[in-house]
Coordinates of N, CA and C in Angstrom, one line a residue:
M1 N 189.2 84.0 175.1 CA 189.2 84.9 176.6 C 190.8 84.5 177.5
N2 N 191.1 85.5 178.3 CA 192.9 85.9 178.9 C 192.6 84.2 179.6
L3 N 191.8 83.9 180.4 CA 192.2 82.4 181.3 C 192.6 81.0 180.3
D4 N 193.8 80.4 181.2 CA 194.2 79.3 180.1 C 193.6 77.8 180.5
L5 N 192.7 77.7 180.1 CA 191.7 76.5 180.5 C 192.1 75.4 180.2
S6 N 193.6 75.1 179.9 CA 194.2 73.8 179.7 C 193.9 72.5 181.5
Q7 N 194.6 73.6 182.5 CA 193.7 72.4 183.0 C 192.8 71.9 184.1
F8 N 191.5 73.1 183.6 CA 190.7 72.4 183.8 C 189.7 71.7 182.9
F9 N 189.8 71.5 181.5 CA 190.1 71.0 180.6 C 190.6 69.4 180.9
S10 N 191.5 69.7 181.7 CA 192.4 67.7 182.1 C 191.6 67.7 183.0
E11 N 191.1 68.0 184.0 CA 190.1 67.5 185.1 C 189.1 66.9 184.2
Y12 N 188.4 67.8 183.7 CA 187.6 67.3 183.0 C 187.5 65.7 182.2
E13 N 189.1 65.8 181.4 CA 188.7 64.5 180.7 C 189.3 63.6 181.9
A14 N 189.5 64.1 182.9 CA 190.4 63.0 184.0 C 188.6 62.5 184.6
L15 N 187.4 63.4 184.5 CA 186.0 62.9 184.6 C 186.0 62.6 183.7
V16 N 185.9 62.1 182.8 CA 185.5 61.8 181.4 C 186.5 60.2 181.0
A17 N 187.4 60.0 181.7 CA 188.0 59.1 182.1 C 187.4 57.6 182.5
Q18 N 187.3 58.6 183.9 CA 186.3 57.5 184.9 C 185.2 56.6 184.2
V19 N 184.1 57.8 183.9 CA 183.0 57.9 183.4 C 183.0 56.6 182.2
D20 N 184.2 57.2 181.1 CA 184.4 55.9 180.3 C 184.5 54.4 181.1
A21 N 185.0 54.4 182.1 CA 185.8 53.0 182.4 C 184.6 52.3 183.5
V22 N 183.5 52.8 184.0 CA 182.7 52.5 184.9 C 182.0 51.7 183.3
F23 N 181.5 52.9 182.8 CA 180.4 52.2 180.9 C 181.2 50.7 180.3
K24 N 182.7 50.7 180.3 CA 183.2 49.9 179.9 C 182.7 48.1 181.0
K25 N 183.2 48.9 182.5 CA 182.8 47.4 183.4 C 181.6 47.4 183.1
V26 N 180.2 47.9 182.8 CA 178.8 47.7 183.3 C 178.4 46.8 182.0
S27 N 179.1 47.1 180.6 CA 179.1 46.7 179.5 C 179.9 45.4 179.5
G28 N 181.0 45.1 180.4 CA 181.5 43.6 180.3 C 180.2 42.5 180.9
N29 N 180.0 43.4 182.3 CA 179.2 42.7 182.8 C 177.7 42.3 182.8
F30 N 177.3 43.3 181.6 CA 176.1 43.0 180.8 C 176.2 43.1 179.2
V31 N 176.5 41.6 178.7 CA 177.1 42.2 177.6 C 175.8 41.8 176.6
S32 N 174.5 41.6 176.8 CA 173.1 41.3 176.0 C 172.2 42.0 176.5
E33 N 172.4 43.1 177.3 CA 171.5 44.3 178.1 C 171.9 45.5 177.4
V34 N 173.4 45.7 176.9 CA 173.9 47.4 176.7 C 174.2 46.6 175.1
R35 N 173.6 47.4 174.2 CA 173.8 47.3 173.3 C 173.9 48.8 171.8
C36 N 174.8 49.4 172.9 CA 175.5 50.4 172.5 C 175.9 50.1 170.8
K37 N 176.6 50.5 170.0 CA 177.4 49.9 168.4 C 177.1 51.4 168.0
E38 N 178.2 50.9 166.8 CA 178.2 52.0 166.0 C 176.9 52.2 164.8
G39 N 176.6 53.3 164.4 CA 175.0 53.0 163.5 C 173.9 53.7 164.9
C40 N 174.2 53.6 166.2 CA 173.2 53.6 166.4 C 172.9 54.7 167.3
S41 N 172.0 56.1 166.8 CA 172.1 57.2 167.5 C 170.7 57.8 167.6
D42 N 170.5 56.8 168.7 CA 169.2 56.6 169.6 C 169.8 58.1 171.3
C43 N 170.4 58.1 171.4 CA 170.7 59.1 172.1 C 171.3 60.4 172.2
C44 N 171.4 60.6 170.6 CA 172.2 61.9 169.8 C 170.4 62.5 169.8
H45 N 169.3 61.9 170.1 CA 168.0 62.7 170.2 C 167.2 62.9 171.3
A46 N 168.4 62.7 172.4 CA 167.6 62.7 173.6 C 168.0 64.7 174.1
L47 N 166.5 64.9 174.9 CA 166.8 66.5 175.2 C 167.8 66.7 177.0
F48 N 169.0 66.9 176.8 CA 169.9 67.3 178.0 C 170.4 68.6 177.6
D49 N 170.6 68.7 178.8 CA 172.1 70.5 178.7 C 173.5 69.7 179.1
L50 N 174.2 70.8 179.2 CA 175.5 70.9 179.6 C 176.0 71.5 180.3
T51 N 176.6 70.9 181.5 CA 177.2 72.3 182.4 C 177.9 73.1 181.5
L52 N 178.7 73.9 182.7 CA 179.6 74.8 181.8 C 180.4 74.5 181.2
I53 N 181.4 73.5 181.8 CA 183.0 73.2 181.7 C 182.4 72.3 180.4
E54 N 181.3 71.5 180.5 CA 181.3 70.6 179.4 C 180.7 71.4 178.3
A55 N 179.9 72.6 178.2 CA 179.7 73.9 176.9 C 181.0 74.3 176.8
M56 N 182.6 74.6 177.6 CA 183.2 75.2 176.8 C 184.3 74.4 176.3
Y57 N 184.3 73.1 176.7 CA 185.1 71.7 176.5 C 184.8 71.4 174.8
L58 N 183.3 71.1 174.6 CA 183.1 70.5 173.6 C 183.1 72.0 172.8
N59 N 182.8 73.5 172.5 CA 183.1 74.5 172.1 C 184.6 74.8 171.8
S60 N 185.3 74.2 172.3 CA 186.8 74.5 171.7 C 187.6 73.4 171.0
K61 N 186.9 72.5 171.2 CA 186.4 70.8 170.4 C 185.9 71.3 168.9
F62 N 185.2 71.8 169.3 CA 184.5 72.0 167.6 C 185.3 73.3 166.7
S63 N 185.5 74.0 167.6 CA 186.1 75.1 166.7 C 187.5 75.1 166.0
G64 N 188.0 73.5 166.2 CA 189.0 73.0 165.4 C 188.7 72.2 164.5
L65 N 187.3 72.0 164.1 CA 187.0 71.5 162.6 C 186.9 72.6 162.0
A66 N 186.9 71.8 160.6 CA 187.0 72.8 159.7 C 185.9 73.3 159.1
E67 N 186.2 75.2 158.3 CA 185.2 75.8 158.7 C 184.0 75.8 157.9
I68 N 184.4 74.8 156.9 CA 183.1 74.4 156.2 C 182.1 73.7 157.1
R69 N 182.2 72.5 158.0 CA 182.0 71.3 158.7 C 181.5 72.1 159.7
R70 N 182.0 73.0 160.0 CA 181.2 74.3 161.2 C 180.3 75.0 161.1
N71 N 180.1 75.6 159.7 CA 179.1 76.1 159.0 C 178.1 75.1 159.1
E72 N 178.3 74.0 158.6 CA 176.9 72.8 158.3 C 176.6 73.0 159.8
V73 N 177.7 72.6 160.9 CA 176.9 72.4 162.1 C 176.4 73.0 162.8
L74 N 176.7 74.6 162.3 CA 176.2 75.6 163.2 C 174.3 75.6 162.6
I75 N 174.2 76.0 161.0 CA 173.3 75.9 160.5 C 171.9 74.9 161.4
E76 N 172.7 73.8 161.7 CA 171.8 72.8 162.5 C 171.5 72.9 163.8
A77 N 172.6 73.5 164.7 CA 172.5 73.8 165.4 C 171.8 75.1 165.8
D78 N 171.3 76.0 165.2 CA 170.5 77.0 164.8 C 169.0 76.6 165.4
K79 N 168.6 75.6 164.6 CA 167.1 74.9 164.2 C 167.3 74.3 165.3
A80 N 168.3 73.6 166.2 CA 168.3 72.9 167.2 C 167.4 73.3 168.4
D81 N 168.7 74.9 168.1 CA 168.7 75.7 169.7 C 166.9 76.2 170.1
R82 N 166.3 76.9 168.3 CA 164.7 77.0 168.3 C 164.0 75.7 169.2
K83 N 164.2 75.1 168.6 CA 162.5 74.2 169.1 C 163.4 73.5 170.4
A84 N 164.7 73.5 170.9 CA 165.5 73.4 172.1 C 164.5 74.4 173.5
Q85 N 164.5 75.7 173.0 CA 163.9 76.8 173.6 C 162.1 76.3 173.7
L86 N 161.6 76.2 172.7 CA 160.1 76.0 172.8 C 159.8 74.3 173.8
L87 N 160.5 73.8 173.5 CA 160.8 72.3 174.3 C 160.3 72.8 175.8
K88 N 161.2 73.8 176.4 CA 161.8 74.5 177.6 C 160.7 74.9 178.2
R89 N 160.1 76.1 177.5 CA 158.6 76.6 177.5 C 158.0 75.8 178.0
K90 N 158.1 75.1 177.1 CA 156.7 73.9 177.3 C 156.2 73.0 178.7
V91 N 158.1 72.4 179.0 CA 158.2 71.5 180.3 C 157.8 73.1 181.5
S92 N 158.4 74.2 181.3 CA 158.4 75.0 182.4 C 156.9 75.2 182.5
K93 N 156.0 75.6 181.4 CA 155.0 75.8 181.7 C 153.9 74.3 182.5
D94 N 154.6 73.4 182.0 CA 153.7 71.6 182.6 C 154.1 72.0 184.0
A95 N 155.1 72.5 184.3 CA 155.7 72.3 185.8 C 154.9 72.7 186.9
A96 N 154.0 74.0 186.6 CA 153.1 74.7 187.7 C 152.1 73.2 187.7
E97 N 151.7 72.1 186.8 CA 150.3 71.5 187.1 C 150.6 69.7 187.2
V98 N 152.3 69.6 186.8 CA 152.6 68.0 187.6 C 153.9 67.9 188.4
D99 N 153.8 67.0 188.7 CA 155.4 66.7 189.9 C 157.0 66.4 189.1
Q100 N 157.2 66.7 189.8 CA 159.0 66.3 189.1 C 159.2 65.2 188.0
A101 N 158.7 64.3 189.1 CA 159.0 62.9 188.2 C 158.5 63.0 187.0
E102 N 157.1 63.7 186.9 CA 156.3 63.1 185.3 C 157.2 64.2 185.0
I103 N 157.5 65.5 185.1 CA 158.0 66.0 184.4 C 159.3 64.8 183.2
L104 N 160.2 64.7 184.7 CA 161.1 64.3 184.0 C 161.1 62.9 182.8
M105 N 160.0 62.2 182.9 CA 159.5 61.2 181.3 C 159.1 61.9 180.8
R106 N 158.3 63.3 180.6 CA 157.4 63.5 179.7 C 159.3 64.4 178.6
T107 N 159.9 65.3 179.8 CA 161.3 65.3 179.5 C 162.1 64.1 178.3
A108 N 162.1 63.3 178.9 CA 162.9 61.9 177.8 C 162.3 61.4 177.1
K109 N 160.9 61.8 176.6 CA 160.2 61.0 175.4 C 160.5 62.3 174.5
E110 N 161.2 63.3 174.3 CA 161.0 64.3 174.1 C 162.2 63.5 173.0
R111 N 162.0 64.6 171.5 CA 163.3 64.0 170.5 C 163.5 64.9 170.0
L112 N 164.9 65.5 170.3 CA 165.4 66.1 169.7 C 166.8 66.0 168.7
R113 N 167.2 66.1 167.3 CA 168.6 65.7 166.7 C 169.7 66.8 167.2
C114 N 170.4 65.7 167.5 CA 171.6 66.5 167.8 C 172.2 67.9 166.9
P115 N 173.2 68.5 166.9 CA 173.5 69.3 165.6 C 174.8 68.6 164.9
L116 N 175.7 67.8 165.7 CA 177.0 67.2 165.4 C 176.4 66.1 164.7
L117 N 175.2 65.2 164.6 CA 175.2 64.0 163.9 C 175.0 65.0 162.3
D118 N 175.9 63.2 161.7 CA 175.9 64.1 160.3 C 174.8 63.4 159.6
L119 N 174.7 63.2 157.5 CA 173.8 62.6 157.3 C 173.9 61.2 157.8
G120 N 175.0 60.6 158.2 CA 175.4 59.1 158.4 C 175.1 58.7 159.6
D121 N 174.3 59.6 160.4 CA 174.8 59.6 161.9 C 175.6 59.5 162.7
K122 N 176.3 59.9 162.7 CA 177.9 60.2 163.3 C 178.3 60.6 163.6
C123 N 178.3 61.1 164.6 CA 178.9 62.6 165.3 C 180.5 63.2 164.9
A124 N 180.2 64.5 164.7 CA 181.3 65.1 164.0 C 182.4 65.0 165.6
L125 N 181.7 65.0 166.4 CA 182.7 65.6 167.4 C 182.6 64.2 168.9
Y126 N 182.6 63.0 168.2 CA 182.9 61.5 169.4 C 183.7 61.4 169.9
D127 N 184.8 61.8 170.1 CA 186.2 61.7 170.7 C 186.0 62.1 172.0
Y128 N 185.1 63.6 171.8 CA 185.1 65.1 172.7 C 183.4 65.0 173.5
R129 N 182.9 63.6 172.9 CA 181.2 64.2 173.2 C 181.4 64.3 174.8
P130 N 180.1 64.5 175.2 CA 179.5 65.2 176.3 C 179.6 63.9 177.5
I131 N 179.3 63.7 179.0 CA 179.5 62.7 180.0 C 178.2 61.7 179.3
T132 N 176.9 62.6 179.4 CA 175.4 62.1 179.2 C 175.5 61.1 178.2
C133 N 176.3 61.5 176.7 CA 176.2 60.6 175.2 C 177.2 59.2 175.8
R134 N 178.1 59.6 176.6 CA 178.9 58.1 176.8 C 177.7 57.3 177.6
I135 N 177.1 57.8 178.9 CA 176.4 56.7 179.4 C 175.1 56.0 179.4
Y136 N 174.7 57.1 178.2 CA 173.4 56.8 178.3 C 173.0 55.3 177.8
G137 N 173.9 54.4 177.4 CA 173.0 52.9 177.6 C 173.0 51.8 178.7
I138 N 173.6 52.6 179.7 CA 173.6 51.8 180.7 C 172.1 52.8 182.1
P139 N 172.1 51.6 183.3 CA 171.3 52.0 184.4 C 171.7 53.7 184.5
L140 N 170.7 53.5 184.9 CA 170.9 55.9 185.7 C 170.3 55.7 186.5
E141 N 170.7 56.0 187.6 CA 170.1 56.6 188.7 C 169.6 58.1 189.2
I142 N 168.8 58.8 188.6 CA 167.9 59.9 188.6 C 166.8 60.7 189.1
G143 N 167.3 61.0 190.7 CA 166.0 61.7 191.9 C 165.6 60.4 192.7
G144 N 166.5 59.4 191.9 CA 166.7 58.1 193.0 C 165.0 57.1 192.2
K145 N 165.8 57.1 191.1 CA 165.0 56.1 190.2 C 165.4 55.8 188.9
S146 N 165.8 54.6 188.9 CA 166.4 54.3 187.8 C 166.0 54.0 186.1
H147 N 166.7 54.6 185.5 CA 166.7 54.7 184.3 C 167.4 54.0 183.0
T148 N 167.0 53.6 182.3 CA 167.4 52.9 180.6 C 166.9 53.4 179.6
C149 N 168.0 53.1 178.6 CA 167.8 53.4 177.5 C 166.6 52.4 177.4
G150 N 165.7 52.7 176.2 CA 165.0 52.0 175.5 C 165.0 50.8 174.5
L151 N 165.7 51.3 174.2 CA 166.9 50.1 173.1 C 167.8 48.8 173.9
S152 N 168.2 49.4 175.3 CA 168.7 48.0 175.8 C 168.0 46.9 175.9
G153 N 168.8 46.1 176.6 CA 168.0 45.1 177.3 C 168.0 44.6 178.4
F154 N 167.9 46.1 179.5 CA 167.5 46.0 180.9 C 166.2 45.6 180.7
E155 N 165.7 44.7 181.9 CA 164.6 44.7 181.7 C 163.8 45.6 183.5
P156 N 162.7 46.3 182.5 CA 162.1 46.6 183.8 C 161.5 46.2 185.2
G157 N 161.6 46.7 186.1 CA 161.3 45.9 187.8 C 162.5 45.5 188.0
R158 N 163.6 45.3 187.4 CA 164.3 43.9 187.4 C 165.8 45.2 188.6
P159 N 166.3 44.3 189.3 CA 168.0 45.7 189.7 C 168.6 45.2 189.1
Y160 N 169.4 46.5 188.7 CA 170.6 46.5 188.3 C 171.3 48.0 189.2
P161 N 173.1 47.6 189.0 CA 173.9 48.4 189.4 C 173.6 50.0 188.7
A162 N 172.9 50.9 189.2 CA 173.4 52.1 188.3 C 173.8 53.5 188.7
V163 N 174.3 54.2 187.5 CA 175.1 54.8 187.9 C 174.8 56.0 188.3
K164 N 175.5 57.1 189.8 CA 173.9 58.1 190.2 C 174.9 58.9 189.4
L165 N 173.8 59.4 188.2 CA 174.2 60.4 187.4 C 174.0 61.8 188.4
E166 N 173.4 62.2 189.2 CA 173.4 63.4 189.8 C 174.5 63.7 190.6
R167 N 175.3 62.9 190.9 CA 176.8 62.5 192.1 C 177.6 63.5 190.7
I168 N 177.6 62.3 189.4 CA 178.6 63.4 188.3 C 178.4 64.7 188.0
Q169 N 176.6 65.1 188.2 CA 176.8 66.9 187.2 C 177.2 67.6 189.1
D170 N 177.1 67.3 189.9 CA 177.4 68.0 191.0 C 179.2 68.0 190.8
M171 N 179.7 67.1 190.2 CA 181.2 67.4 190.1 C 181.6 68.1 189.4
L172 N 180.8 68.1 187.6 CA 181.1 69.0 187.2 C 180.6 70.4 187.3
L173 N 179.9 70.9 188.4 CA 178.7 72.5 188.4 C 179.9 72.4 189.1
L174 N 181.3 71.3 190.4 CA 181.9 72.2 190.7 C 182.9 72.5 190.1
L175 N 183.3 72.1 189.5 CA 184.7 72.9 188.3 C 184.4 73.6 187.2
S176 N 182.8 73.5 186.9 CA 182.4 75.0 187.1 C 182.4 76.3 187.3
N177 N 182.1 75.8 188.2 CA 182.3 76.9 189.7 C 184.0 77.7 189.7
R178 N 184.5 76.6 189.1 CA 186.1 76.8 189.4 C 186.8 77.7 188.6
V179 N 185.6 77.5 187.4 CA 185.8 78.1 186.1 C 185.8 79.7 186.6
L180 N 184.3 79.7 187.2 CA 184.0 81.0 187.2 C 184.9 82.0 188.1
D181 N 185.2 81.2 189.3 CA 186.0 81.8 189.6 C 187.1 82.6 189.4
A182 N 187.4 81.5 188.6 CA 189.2 81.8 187.9 C 188.6 83.3 187.1
V183 N 187.7 83.3 186.2 CA 187.3 83.9 185.2 C 187.0 85.3 186.0
G184 N 186.7 85.2 187.4 CA 186.2 86.5 187.8 C 184.7 86.8 187.0
S185 N 184.3 86.2 186.6 CA 182.7 86.3 186.1 C 181.5 87.1 187.3
K186 N 181.1 88.1 187.1 CA 180.1 88.6 187.6 C 178.7 88.1 187.8
Y187 N 178.0 87.4 186.8 CA 177.1 86.5 187.3 C 176.8 85.4 187.7
D188 N 176.2 85.6 188.8 CA 176.5 84.8 190.1 C 175.1 83.5 189.4
D189 N 174.0 83.7 188.7 CA 173.4 83.2 188.1 C 174.2 81.8 186.9
F190 N 174.9 81.6 186.5 CA 175.9 80.8 185.6 C 176.1 80.2 186.9
R191 N 176.3 79.9 187.6 CA 176.8 78.8 188.6 C 176.0 77.1 188.6
L192 N 174.7 77.9 187.8 CA 173.8 76.8 188.2 C 173.2 76.4 186.3
M193 N 174.2 77.6 186.0 CA 173.9 77.7 184.5 C 174.0 76.1 183.3
H194 N 172.7 75.8 183.2 CA 173.0 74.3 182.2 C 172.8 75.4 180.5
V195 N 172.5 74.5 179.8 CA 172.4 74.9 178.6 C 172.8 73.4 177.4
P196 N 171.5 73.4 176.1 CA 171.6 72.1 175.2 C 173.2 72.6 173.8
V197 N 173.7 71.6 174.2 CA 174.7 70.5 172.5 C 174.4 72.3 171.8
S198 N 173.6 72.7 171.4 CA 173.2 73.7 170.0 C 173.8 75.3 170.9
T199 N 173.2 75.6 171.9 CA 174.0 76.8 172.6 C 175.5 76.9 172.6
A200 N 176.0 75.8 173.1 CA 176.9 75.3 173.3 C 178.2 75.7 172.4
L201 N 177.1 75.0 171.1 CA 178.1 75.7 170.0 C 178.0 76.5 169.1
M202 N 177.5 77.3 169.9 CA 177.5 79.0 168.9 C 177.6 79.5 170.3
T203 N 177.4 79.7 171.0 CA 178.0 80.7 172.1 C 179.8 81.3 171.8
V204 N 180.0 81.7 172.1 CA 181.4 82.8 171.9 C 181.8 82.7 173.8
Y205 N 182.4 82.2 174.2 CA 182.4 81.9 175.8 C 183.9 83.0 176.1
S206 N 183.9 84.6 175.2 CA 184.7 85.5 175.7 C 184.6 85.8 177.3
D207 N 185.9 86.8 177.6 CA 185.8 87.7 178.7 C 184.3 88.4 178.7
G208 N 184.5 89.4 177.8 CA 182.8 90.1 177.8 C 181.5 89.1 178.5
Y209 N 181.7 87.9 177.4 CA 180.5 87.1 177.8 C 180.6 87.1 179.5
F210 N 181.3 87.1 179.9 CA 181.5 86.2 181.1 C 181.5 87.9 181.9
G211 N 181.3 88.9 181.7 CA 180.9 90.2 182.2 C 182.4 90.4 183.3
C212 N 183.8 90.0 182.0 CA 184.8 90.1 182.3 C 185.4 91.7 182.1
S213 N 185.5 91.7 180.8 CA 186.1 93.0 180.0 C 184.8 94.7 180.4
D214 N 185.4 95.7 180.1 CA 184.9 97.3 179.8 C 184.2 97.1 178.4
S215 N 184.3 96.6 177.9 CA 183.5 96.1 176.9 C 182.6 95.7 176.7
L216 N 181.7 94.7 177.3 CA 181.1 93.9 177.0 C 180.3 93.5 176.2
D217 N 180.5 91.7 175.1 CA 179.7 91.6 174.1 C 178.5 91.5 174.3
Q218 N 177.9 92.3 172.9 CA 176.3 92.9 172.8 C 175.1 91.1 172.7
D219 N 176.3 91.0 171.8 CA 175.6 89.6 171.4 C 176.2 88.1 171.5
S220 N 176.9 87.7 172.0 CA 177.6 86.3 172.4 C 177.4 85.4 171.7
T221 N 175.9 85.3 170.8 CA 176.2 84.1 170.9 C 176.1 84.2 168.9
V222 N 176.8 83.5 167.9 CA 176.9 83.4 166.7 C 175.3 83.6 166.2
A223 N 175.5 84.1 165.3 CA 173.6 83.9 164.3 C 173.9 83.1 163.7
A224 N 174.1 81.7 163.5 CA 174.0 81.1 162.6 C 173.2 81.3 160.9
V225 N 172.3 81.9 161.3 CA 171.0 81.9 160.4 C 170.4 82.7 160.8
D226 N 170.4 83.4 159.3 CA 169.5 85.0 159.4 C 168.1 84.6 158.9
E227 N 166.9 85.7 159.2 CA 166.1 85.6 159.2 C 166.1 85.0 157.2
S228 N 167.0 85.1 156.2 CA 166.4 84.4 155.7 C 167.3 82.7 155.1
G229 N 167.3 82.9 156.1 CA 168.2 81.1 156.2 C 169.4 81.6 155.2
G230 N 170.5 82.3 155.2 CA 171.6 82.3 154.7 C 172.4 82.7 156.3
Q231 N 173.8 82.6 155.4 CA 174.9 82.3 156.8 C 175.1 84.0 157.1
N232 N 175.2 84.2 158.2 CA 176.1 85.3 158.3 C 177.4 85.4 157.9
A233 N 178.1 86.8 157.6 CA 179.5 87.1 157.2 C 180.3 86.9 158.1

């Protein structure tokens, strides 16, 4: 695409640095409770979505991987994306019958392997992982309630300082909307759009994708796997 994203990415990286600093402080104050360590991939099976700025940033870093590795990841991304869509349809259907808090609890229990995980359960883009991945192991406040990783040592019912995840999300949305303003997107629904990691990896963020060119892309998502299971040329 024609837009230079370097300034937006720099601002996003600054926010990431702040989040990392918070995680470091909390893990330092609660050494026995925060149990994140190399080899633990529990958060890599959580169902969550990315804002536009996160998705585009991750996509840009993904493009720097070797082609053979990208193709391997895209195959897994296609599988994960199909499963994510099925889970979202189920959640949407249940939303008419149960309250938002129950929906959040059910979603948190769903398991979806991240396509960036290799066979050794290591992330192919660890240094560039999304913010949710960076703070999963410490208490988070979501919808006014505290949530903690099930593998952590934080005791249910006890008060702990919690990161207000919605505030971070608000900042990410503001940055995402500035990108949309700068690119001149015609699509208002993009302003609240969130996508899973799998979709972020498979999407081509071109001018056409944003509705900014005369010849719009008819299919901006990479078809990683065809019906027979082979890779597209």
